[in-house]
């Protein structure tokens, strides 16, 4: 497994704040990249490593909340730590509802920002793990034959081999053979494992 | 006829002949007779006296040698013609005069002596026409010179030459007409009681000096008496005439013996002065002087009246100028003391009074106190000034107290002789004599008393009192106007301040944010530094970098605050020279953040060369701020991408022009003026004072504020400010 290099994306129109936050993150060993406007940041490709956004709410052009909405549209949603000069409650509520990790009011305590950033990175790390797991699961699923997928779907619904064979109009032996290969391919430990996988893959029995 | 009768007849004839001869010889002209042929038979004695040619030599045609050779032929032609025709003959020719050996023109008149129609004899006279013509010519020349002289003097008057030179020329002219006669003119003083030197080019200077300022009266020499009686006074002998009793020694020392004086009258019959003819010996008028006297008094009267009118006009002009200058300066003065100072200085400088002081009633109104406002054109008056500073006057006491109670001007001819002048010792010490006190009234209340001093005792000058009194009235009006103006300015200032604070209220959020940004960075950086420094081996270069940032952000925050503090400050407008671009930039900085928040793009188009304007920075910023905020308000419902607000500056015919152009909702047709009315507001929560105050501010700066609808959406507010250079020249 390659070494993880988390990165913090700072978006603030105020250069002093950007510098200070970058300095702060650097002091705790966190890499950061700064943008003076949300538009600038949106033009860049998403990072490969765990990342989060430290975002100023009030900015000319697109505001922080606008950026949050834009990011939500993307497949890969980065966790956001909001900063505001004068946060009001409705704004905070809206931001949190839309998935903000933290909402800091300037001037904030440095530790609060570090904690929030770390939390956000963890969120992203977790999200990435989730995404990676799903991706490998999907890859395994895609290696199944059509018949094996049918068997997978039916096994995941909790049917017995006998019932599956009946449904598929084949023999119990054949089902057993498919099931064996399928379990191997899916690297499943148990039926419960398979059920979770099916749930994650969104695979359900095809009504016939 | 008997012997006796014949003898008697002969005796009678002889006597007649003798008598005739005596008579003819006594005539001052040449008399001659000639026979019918023209041969000379007789010349009277005058011929021989004149020509030096004896009868023997002159006999026949011998006389012709006396004639000028050029004239002889002309004469003989005429003479022969007369002999032929028997007619009268008048011919002019030149005859040599033996006494001066030169030819003189003579008129020769020959008359025929006829008996029974026959010419039997010629009689003639020869008259020296040169002498006649000459005398005539001299008289005429002199007459003409006299007339020319008069015209010359009149011209001098018309040209406005000084009275003394006019009168001196007149006196010289008159003196030239009569030998041994000296002339002078004395003027009657303004107070009507004394004589003043007018002109006396030929009288001894000591005498002239001694007479100057003498009183007039019934027994005051010729002139003083003539002016007093308004009648001519003829003194034929100064040594014996009682009118000269008091001046006899003076006249004697000056070698003057006779003096005939005639008063000079104005057109309205007022005595202006006198004209005098002096002789160095006793002398009575011969009658021929009457015409000269008439000319002299007439022209002198014109000259004096002209000069008096001129003086009057000039004084009126000077006083008008003084009034104007003082009015202007007083209007520009900031307060009563500085206005008083202007008045004291100007009056002293213009009138020649040497000291001026001002007195102000004490706070409780019980006494007059000497104010620190005073002026002097002289040195050595410190003692009096100190004496004044030490003194306080109760109503009615001293000069200021009297003016205070009387509420009117008081003139003292000589304070050292005044019984109610407590500062008499100081006045004596410093040589002050005349004093004038004038009250400055506000309504019925005396708010100050000003007093002026002179080193000479002068009689009351009504003109001066009137002028200073009207100046005092100006002062009062100016002070009252100043008060009203100050009050108005204060009220306007308060209103503008309220409006400014209101605008700032609207900006609070963005201002807070603007201050918060650097503060946030400062706090953050400071904490980082503390953490770093807690390490055993902190990286000091990194710490320094962070502290530099802290310092920079600290300055930034303080700049924002000072910008706002300027607006919030409550002060009277101060006009200074301004670069309008700079004012616009500052206003832009104030709303920059607000514009960001509202998604408004701020654009600027500043002209490079702008007229320098003079104005109050805060007020002009307020106007711009107001226009910018209005512009942003007008674009609330505008598409975010379209929210553009442009500030531009330019030159509009020598004036600075500032425009604020928005792309907002615009103004309804016909409402372009309505928006400038007080309490007109389209905003909820707006006071509706912003534009009204903005307009009054711009108008107070001599400019204009208006609005123009744009071709596209929105409106453009424009205002002009006059160039301070043009203003200064105007």
XYZ file of N, CA, C and O in Angstrom, chain A residues 9-158:
600
model
N -7.201 21.701 1.271
C -7.423 22.738 0.259
C -8.007 23.969 0.957
O -9.064 23.888 1.590
N -7.258 25.083 0.865
C -7.710 26.314 1.528
C -8.306 27.241 0.467
O -7.662 27.539 -0.539
N -9.554 27.665 0.673
C -10.171 28.623 -0.252
C -10.598 29.850 0.560
O -11.535 29.795 1.355
N -9.884 30.921 0.361
C -10.202 32.175 1.087
C -9.706 33.332 0.216
O -8.613 33.267 -0.342
N -10.518 34.403 0.122
C -10.083 35.539 -0.705
C -9.052 36.374 0.035
O -8.427 37.241 -0.548
N -8.886 36.127 1.313
C -7.940 36.931 2.097
C -6.602 36.219 2.184
O -6.488 35.132 2.748
N -5.582 36.869 1.631
C -4.288 36.199 1.535
C -3.676 35.981 2.914
O -2.980 34.991 3.142
N -3.933 36.892 3.852
C -3.376 36.728 5.195
C -3.895 35.460 5.842
O -3.151 34.704 6.471
N -5.205 35.274 5.684
C -5.804 34.071 6.263
C -5.224 32.824 5.612
O -4.918 31.837 6.295
N -5.105 32.865 4.296
C -4.571 31.691 3.573
C -3.175 31.334 4.102
O -2.889 30.194 4.443
N -2.347 32.376 4.177
C -0.968 32.146 4.633
C -0.959 31.576 6.042
O -0.229 30.635 6.351
N -1.766 32.198 6.896
C -1.780 31.775 8.297
C -2.234 30.320 8.420
O -1.616 29.519 9.137
N -3.300 29.967 7.694
C -3.833 28.595 7.804
C -2.814 27.589 7.255
O -2.560 26.535 7.866
N -2.189 27.962 6.124
C -1.180 27.068 5.545
C -0.045 26.852 6.533
O 0.437 25.738 6.721
N 0.350 27.974 7.204
C 1.437 27.903 8.180
C 1.044 26.999 9.338
O 1.814 26.162 9.805
N -0.190 27.185 9.789
C -0.695 26.405 10.915
C -0.687 24.908 10.578
O -0.234 24.075 11.362
N -1.205 24.597 9.378
C -1.290 23.178 8.981
C 0.105 22.591 8.815
O 0.377 21.460 9.231
N 0.983 23.406 8.256
C 2.363 22.958 8.074
C 2.996 22.606 9.408
O 3.741 21.643 9.531
N 2.647 23.431 10.435
C 3.252 23.215 11.757
C 2.811 21.888 12.364
O 3.453 21.380 13.269
N 1.696 21.356 11.892
C 1.281 20.043 12.398
C 1.503 18.975 11.325
O 0.920 17.880 11.378
N 2.310 19.325 10.330
C 2.713 18.351 9.328
C 1.674 18.056 8.280
O 1.679 16.991 7.660
N 0.804 19.022 8.036
C -0.204 18.793 7.015
C 0.094 19.636 5.779
O 0.383 20.832 5.883
N 0.033 18.982 4.641
C 0.250 19.708 3.394
C -1.018 20.464 3.030
O -2.126 20.012 3.315
N -0.840 21.625 2.395
C -2.039 22.360 1.969
C -1.802 23.022 0.614
O -0.674 23.175 0.162
N -2.913 23.337 -0.005
C -2.846 24.080 -1.267
C -3.907 25.175 -1.172
O -5.001 24.942 -0.654
N -3.552 26.395 -1.628
C -4.451 27.541 -1.410
C -5.059 28.064 -2.704
O -4.414 28.083 -3.755
N -6.305 28.486 -2.580
C -6.991 29.135 -3.702
C -7.658 30.396 -3.190
O -8.210 30.414 -2.093
N -7.612 31.487 -4.033
C -8.219 32.740 -3.571
C -9.685 32.834 -3.967
O -10.397 33.711 -3.497
N -10.149 31.926 -4.848
C -11.558 31.966 -5.227
C -12.046 30.547 -5.530
O -11.281 29.725 -6.047
N -13.310 30.238 -5.225
C -13.860 28.895 -5.455
C -13.734 28.466 -6.918
O -13.425 27.308 -7.205
N -13.937 29.425 -7.830
C -13.875 29.102 -9.254
C -12.522 28.490 -9.621
O -12.445 27.544 -10.391
N -11.483 29.069 -9.006
C -10.123 28.597 -9.280
C -9.982 27.131 -8.872
O -9.425 26.312 -9.590
N -10.493 26.870 -7.696
C -10.377 25.518 -7.149
C -11.157 24.518 -8.002
O -10.695 23.408 -8.257
N -12.337 24.933 -8.492
C -13.182 24.009 -9.262
C -12.522 23.598 -10.579
O -12.868 22.602 -11.170
N -11.596 24.414 -11.043
C -10.938 24.093 -12.310
C -9.864 23.007 -12.147
O -9.372 22.481 -13.126
N -9.487 22.708 -10.904
C -8.421 21.710 -10.709
C -9.026 20.304 -10.582
O -10.214 20.149 -10.254
N -8.201 19.285 -10.847
C -8.711 17.901 -10.735
C -8.668 17.473 -9.273
O -7.815 17.928 -8.517
N -9.595 16.609 -8.861
C -9.651 16.202 -7.459
C -8.405 15.413 -7.063
O -7.834 14.693 -7.881
N -7.972 15.577 -5.836
C -6.746 14.912 -5.381
C -6.939 13.403 -5.197
O -8.068 12.940 -5.011
N -5.834 12.683 -5.281
C -5.892 11.227 -5.114
C -5.866 10.843 -3.643
O -6.376 9.805 -3.250
N -5.222 11.703 -2.861
C -5.065 11.377 -1.450
C -6.209 11.952 -0.635
O -6.947 12.800 -1.130
N -6.323 11.528 0.621
C -7.361 12.104 1.475
C -7.218 13.629 1.512
O -6.105 14.142 1.609
N -8.326 14.279 1.422
C -8.284 15.740 1.354
C -9.510 16.317 2.021
O -10.499 15.610 2.246
N -9.425 17.618 2.342
C -10.602 18.346 2.822
C -10.467 19.802 2.397
O -9.405 20.232 1.985
N -11.567 20.520 2.513
C -11.552 21.925 2.086
C -11.771 22.813 3.313
O -12.680 22.555 4.098
N -10.910 23.818 3.459
C -11.144 24.854 4.476
C -11.655 26.074 3.699
O -10.951 26.622 2.861
N -12.892 26.444 3.959
C -13.591 27.361 3.050
C -14.142 28.588 3.788
O -14.833 28.469 4.794
N -13.853 29.761 3.234
C -14.417 31.002 3.777
C -15.812 31.181 3.202
O -16.038 30.948 2.010
N -16.752 31.548 4.064
C -18.138 31.651 3.589
C -18.314 32.867 2.672
O -18.886 32.786 1.603
N -17.794 34.043 3.140
C -18.019 35.258 2.350
C -16.861 35.510 1.398
O -15.766 35.821 1.809
N -17.160 35.373 0.133
C -16.150 35.679 -0.879
C -16.837 36.348 -2.059
O -18.015 36.117 -2.298
N -16.108 37.222 -2.753
C -16.712 37.788 -3.965
C -16.968 36.672 -4.981
O -16.288 35.655 -4.965
N -17.919 36.870 -5.844
C -18.251 35.833 -6.837
C -18.981 34.692 -6.141
O -19.903 34.927 -5.358
N -18.545 33.463 -6.410
C -19.168 32.302 -5.771
C -18.887 32.338 -4.282
O -17.747 32.512 -3.878
N -19.902 32.156 -3.460
C -19.656 32.149 -2.026
C -19.292 30.726 -1.592
O -19.347 29.787 -2.381
N -18.915 30.599 -0.338
C -18.552 29.289 0.194
C -19.697 28.296 0.065
O -19.489 27.132 -0.285
N -20.905 28.799 0.340
C -22.069 27.904 0.275
C -22.328 27.461 -1.167
O -22.740 26.319 -1.417
N -22.079 28.391 -2.112
C -22.234 28.041 -3.530
C -21.258 26.906 -3.887
O -21.617 25.956 -4.575
N -20.046 27.048 -3.386
C -19.023 26.046 -3.693
C -19.427 24.692 -3.113
O -19.265 23.652 -3.758
N -19.984 24.744 -1.904
C -20.416 23.495 -1.257
C -21.424 22.768 -2.161
O -21.350 21.562 -2.364
N -22.339 23.534 -2.707
C -23.365 22.964 -3.584
C -22.716 22.376 -4.844
O -23.086 21.306 -5.294
N -21.758 23.125 -5.397
C -21.067 22.654 -6.597
C -20.362 21.318 -6.322
O -20.416 20.389 -7.113
N -19.689 21.297 -5.163
C -18.926 20.097 -4.815
C -19.865 18.901 -4.607
O -19.518 17.759 -4.919
N -21.042 19.187 -4.080
C -21.995 18.107 -3.805
C -22.427 17.413 -5.092
O -22.765 16.237 -5.111
N -22.415 18.203 -6.189
C -22.824 17.642 -7.479
C -21.795 16.610 -7.953
O -22.123 15.666 -8.652
N -20.536 16.842 -7.573
C -19.479 15.946 -8.041
C -19.626 14.586 -7.367
O -20.198 14.472 -6.278
N -19.102 13.559 -8.026
C -19.181 12.204 -7.501
C -18.442 12.105 -6.173
O -18.874 11.506 -5.229
N -17.320 12.763 -6.194
C -16.444 12.706 -5.039
C -16.628 13.944 -4.191
O -16.159 15.015 -4.524
N -17.339 13.814 -3.104
C -17.604 14.989 -2.269
C -16.560 15.133 -1.192
O -16.390 14.240 -0.353
N -15.871 16.296 -1.238
C -14.827 16.528 -0.230
C -15.453 17.118 1.023
O -16.323 17.979 0.945
N -15.015 16.662 2.174
C -15.529 17.263 3.410
C -15.060 18.720 3.536
O -13.954 19.054 3.119
N -15.924 19.539 4.100
C -15.636 20.978 4.165
C -15.620 21.477 5.606
O -16.492 21.129 6.404
N -14.596 22.281 5.908
C -14.567 23.019 7.180
C -14.849 24.483 6.819
O -14.098 25.099 6.077
N -15.954 24.988 7.340
C -16.320 26.379 7.016
C -15.709 27.356 8.006
O -15.586 27.056 9.190
N -15.354 28.541 7.457
C -14.936 29.648 8.335
C -15.807 30.853 7.972
O -16.149 31.041 6.805
N -16.114 31.636 8.992
C -16.881 32.844 8.688
C -16.477 33.970 9.618
O -16.074 33.737 10.765
N -16.574 35.191 9.070
C -16.279 36.362 9.886
C -17.401 36.593 10.868
O -17.194 36.989 12.000
N -18.601 36.399 10.413
C -19.755 36.602 11.299
C -20.828 35.587 10.900
O -21.691 35.859 10.084
N -20.707 34.437 11.450
C -21.663 33.383 11.113
C -22.998 33.628 11.780
O -23.037 34.049 12.923
N -24.075 33.434 11.050
C -25.360 33.472 11.740
C -25.929 32.046 11.742
O -25.464 31.172 10.996
N -26.904 31.867 12.577
C -27.382 30.490 12.801
C -27.962 29.831 11.536
O -27.581 28.714 11.183
N -28.823 30.528 10.791
C -29.384 29.866 9.594
C -28.299 29.407 8.622
O -28.392 28.322 8.038
N -27.270 30.242 8.510
C -26.201 29.906 7.571
C -25.479 28.646 8.042
O -25.196 27.735 7.261
N -25.220 28.614 9.334
C -24.517 27.466 9.921
C -25.334 26.179 9.731
O -24.810 25.144 9.314
N -26.633 26.315 10.010
C -27.514 25.137 9.900
C -27.491 24.606 8.484
O -27.321 23.396 8.247
N -27.613 25.524 7.545
C -27.658 25.096 6.139
C -26.370 24.380 5.755
O -26.383 23.321 5.128
N -25.246 24.985 6.188
C -23.952 24.406 5.833
C -23.814 22.999 6.425
O -23.387 22.059 5.747
N -24.226 22.863 7.688
C -24.073 21.577 8.349
C -24.979 20.523 7.714
O -24.596 19.365 7.549
N -26.186 20.994 7.319
C -27.139 20.071 6.703
C -26.569 19.515 5.408
O -26.804 18.382 5.036
N -25.838 20.353 4.735
C -25.312 19.923 3.446
C -23.954 19.249 3.593
O -23.223 19.110 2.624
N -23.618 18.864 4.830
C -22.461 17.999 5.007
C -21.197 18.644 5.476
O -20.120 18.056 5.364
N -21.285 19.860 5.987
C -20.070 20.504 6.495
C -19.580 19.759 7.732
O -20.381 19.294 8.535
N -18.288 19.645 7.833
C -17.723 18.949 8.979
C -17.709 19.864 10.198
O -18.011 19.449 11.307
N -17.355 21.123 9.989
C -17.290 22.080 11.095
C -17.589 23.478 10.577
O -17.460 23.746 9.382
N -17.967 24.327 11.506
C -18.265 25.714 11.147
C -17.565 26.610 12.160
O -17.984 26.728 13.299
N -16.451 27.212 11.743
C -15.638 28.003 12.673
C -15.867 29.498 12.458
O -15.942 29.970 11.317
N -15.964 30.213 13.570
C -16.127 31.662 13.467
C -14.781 32.337 13.706
O -14.109 32.077 14.697
N -14.403 33.184 12.740
C -13.129 33.907 12.874
C -13.262 34.973 13.955
O -14.288 35.657 13.999
N -12.272 35.251 14.733
C -11.025 34.467 14.793
C -11.238 33.205 15.634
O -11.896 33.275 16.665
N -10.726 32.073 15.151
C -10.949 30.795 15.854
C -9.666 30.381 16.553
O -8.591 30.947 16.289
N -9.767 29.409 17.426
C -8.551 28.885 18.054
C -7.886 27.950 17.065
O -8.552 27.170 16.390
N -6.574 28.023 16.995
C -5.855 27.204 16.014
C -6.168 25.720 16.187
O -6.369 24.996 15.215
N -6.232 25.312 17.457
C -6.464 23.884 17.723
C -7.817 23.460 17.162
O -7.963 22.354 16.644
N -8.777 24.362 17.235
C -10.108 24.042 16.713
C -10.024 23.736 15.224
O -10.658 22.810 14.731
N -9.218 24.565 14.516
C -9.103 24.342 13.070
C -8.378 23.016 12.809
O -8.818 22.215 11.967
N -7.313 22.789 13.566
C -6.550 21.557 13.350
C -7.446 20.333 13.614
O -7.505 19.406 12.800
N -8.173 20.429 14.699
C -9.082 19.317 15.035
C -10.098 19.109 13.923
O -10.358 17.982 13.496
N -10.652 20.233 13.454
C -11.681 20.133 12.415
C -11.096 19.562 11.132
O -11.708 18.718 10.467
N -9.897 20.001 10.811
C -9.256 19.523 9.584
C -8.968 18.016 9.710
O -9.225 17.250 8.781
N -8.468 17.660 10.870
C -8.162 16.222 11.065
C -9.420 15.383 10.947
O -9.440 14.330 10.316
N -10.472 15.911 11.539
C -11.742 15.197 11.484
C -12.204 15.080 10.034
O -12.630 14.019 9.589
N -12.058 16.178 9.330
C -12.495 16.188 7.933
C -11.663 15.194 7.107
O -12.199 14.477 6.243
N -10.376 15.171 7.405
C -9.527 14.233 6.662
C -9.926 12.790 6.962
O -9.957 11.940 6.072
N -10.252 12.536 8.214
C -10.712 11.199 8.580
C -11.984 10.836 7.832
O -12.141 9.723 7.350
N -12.859 11.831 7.770
C -14.114 11.609 7.038
C -13.782 11.227 5.599
O -14.319 10.264 5.048
N -12.855 11.970 5.040
C -12.524 11.713 3.637
C -11.821 10.354 3.506
O -12.073 9.602 2.556
N -10.947 10.131 4.479
C -10.221 8.850 4.445
C -11.223 7.685 4.485
O -11.134 6.754 3.701
N -12.156 7.810 5.376
C -13.194 6.779 5.524
C -13.987 6.654 4.230
O -14.244 5.559 3.729
N -14.325 7.798 3.699
C -15.108 7.813 2.460
C -14.329 7.150 1.333
O -14.877 6.399 0.512
N -13.037 7.474 1.305
C -12.203 6.866 0.281
C -12.148 5.346 0.448
O -12.227 4.604 -0.535
N -12.020 4.924 1.736
C -11.960 3.489 2.015
C -13.236 2.839 1.506
O -13.209 1.830 0.794
N -14.321 3.472 1.833
C -15.619 2.972 1.393
C -15.643 2.857 -0.126
O -16.064 1.860 -0.694
N -15.196 3.944 -0.729
C -15.230 3.986 -2.188
C -14.320 2.906 -2.771
O -14.690 2.213 -3.723
N -13.151 2.718 -2.167
C -12.203 1.705 -2.660
C -12.798 0.299 -2.538
O -12.706 -0.512 -3.454
N -13.405 0.060 -1.366
C -14.004 -1.252 -1.131
C -15.101 -1.547 -2.141
O -15.177 -2.626 -2.729
N -15.913 -0.569 -2.361
C -17.019 -0.749 -3.310
C -16.490 -1.035 -4.703
O -17.005 -1.874 -5.441
N -15.403 -0.288 -5.012
C -14.831 -0.446 -6.352
C -14.318 -1.886 -6.537
O -14.575 -2.515 -7.585
N -13.657 -2.447 -5.524
C -13.122 -3.813 -5.672
C -14.271 -4.810 -5.696
O -14.245 -5.801 -6.419
N -15.271 -4.543 -4.898
C -16.457 -5.417 -4.872
C -17.102 -5.463 -6.250
O -17.422 -6.511 -6.774
N -17.196 -4.255 -6.842
C -17.833 -4.163 -8.153
C -17.002 -4.919 -9.195
O -17.553 -5.593 -10.073
N -15.689 -4.767 -9.027
C -14.789 -5.462 -9.958
C -15.013 -6.976 -9.889
O -15.115 -7.660 -10.909
N -15.123 -7.485 -8.644
C -15.351 -8.922 -8.443
C -16.698 -9.322 -9.030
O -16.826 -10.316 -9.722
N -17.670 -8.496 -8.777
C -19.013 -8.778 -9.264
C -19.015 -8.845 -10.775
O -19.660 -9.712 -11.377
N -18.226 -7.879 -11.347
C -18.225 -7.833 -12.806
C -17.530 -9.074 -13.415
O -17.732 -9.371 -14.593
N -16.703 -9.748 -12.570
C -16.039 -10.953 -13.106
C -16.993 -12.173 -13.155
O -16.663 -13.229 -13.699
N -18.186 -12.022 -12.565
C -19.162 -13.140 -12.563
C -19.806 -13.287 -13.935
O -19.977 -12.289 -14.640
N -20.174 -14.558 -14.245
C -20.950 -14.766 -15.471
C -22.382 -14.377 -15.178
O -22.755 -14.138 -14.027
N -23.181 -14.318 -16.205
C -24.580 -13.926 -16.060
C -25.300 -14.876 -15.111
O -26.035 -14.441 -14.225
N -25.014 -16.218 -15.301
C -25.681 -17.208 -14.460
C -25.228 -17.071 -13.021
O -26.033 -17.137 -12.107
N -23.918 -16.802 -12.854
C -23.371 -16.655 -11.503
C -23.992 -15.430 -10.798
O -24.246 -15.453 -9.601
N -24.224 -14.344 -11.570
C -24.835 -13.146 -10.989
C -26.266 -13.438 -10.512
O -26.685 -12.938 -9.464
N -26.973 -14.233 -11.371
C -28.337 -14.610 -10.981
C -28.299 -15.380 -9.655
O -29.101 -15.121 -8.754
N -27.366 -16.287 -9.595
C -27.231 -17.107 -8.374
C -26.888 -16.200 -7.191
O -27.470 -16.298 -6.119
N -25.942 -15.210 -7.425
C -25.537 -14.280 -6.372
C -26.734 -13.506 -5.826
O -26.927 -13.392 -4.627
N -27.533 -12.992 -6.768
C -28.683 -12.203 -6.356
C -29.639 -13.049 -5.514
O -30.140 -12.584 -4.477
N -29.822 -14.251 -5.951
C -30.791 -15.094 -5.249
C -30.249 -15.560 -3.900
O -30.987 -15.631 -2.933
N -28.945 -15.850 -3.865
C -28.335 -16.264 -2.584
C -28.450 -15.110 -1.585
O -28.769 -15.328 -0.422
N -28.238 -13.907 -2.112
C -28.274 -12.741 -1.228
C -29.668 -12.513 -0.645
O -29.789 -11.895 0.408
N -30.659 -12.978 -1.337
C -32.008 -12.820 -0.777
C -32.315 -13.904 0.237
O -33.402 -13.930 0.806
N -31.371 -14.821 0.404
C -31.537 -15.831 1.448
C -32.172 -17.140 0.956
O -32.568 -17.995 1.746
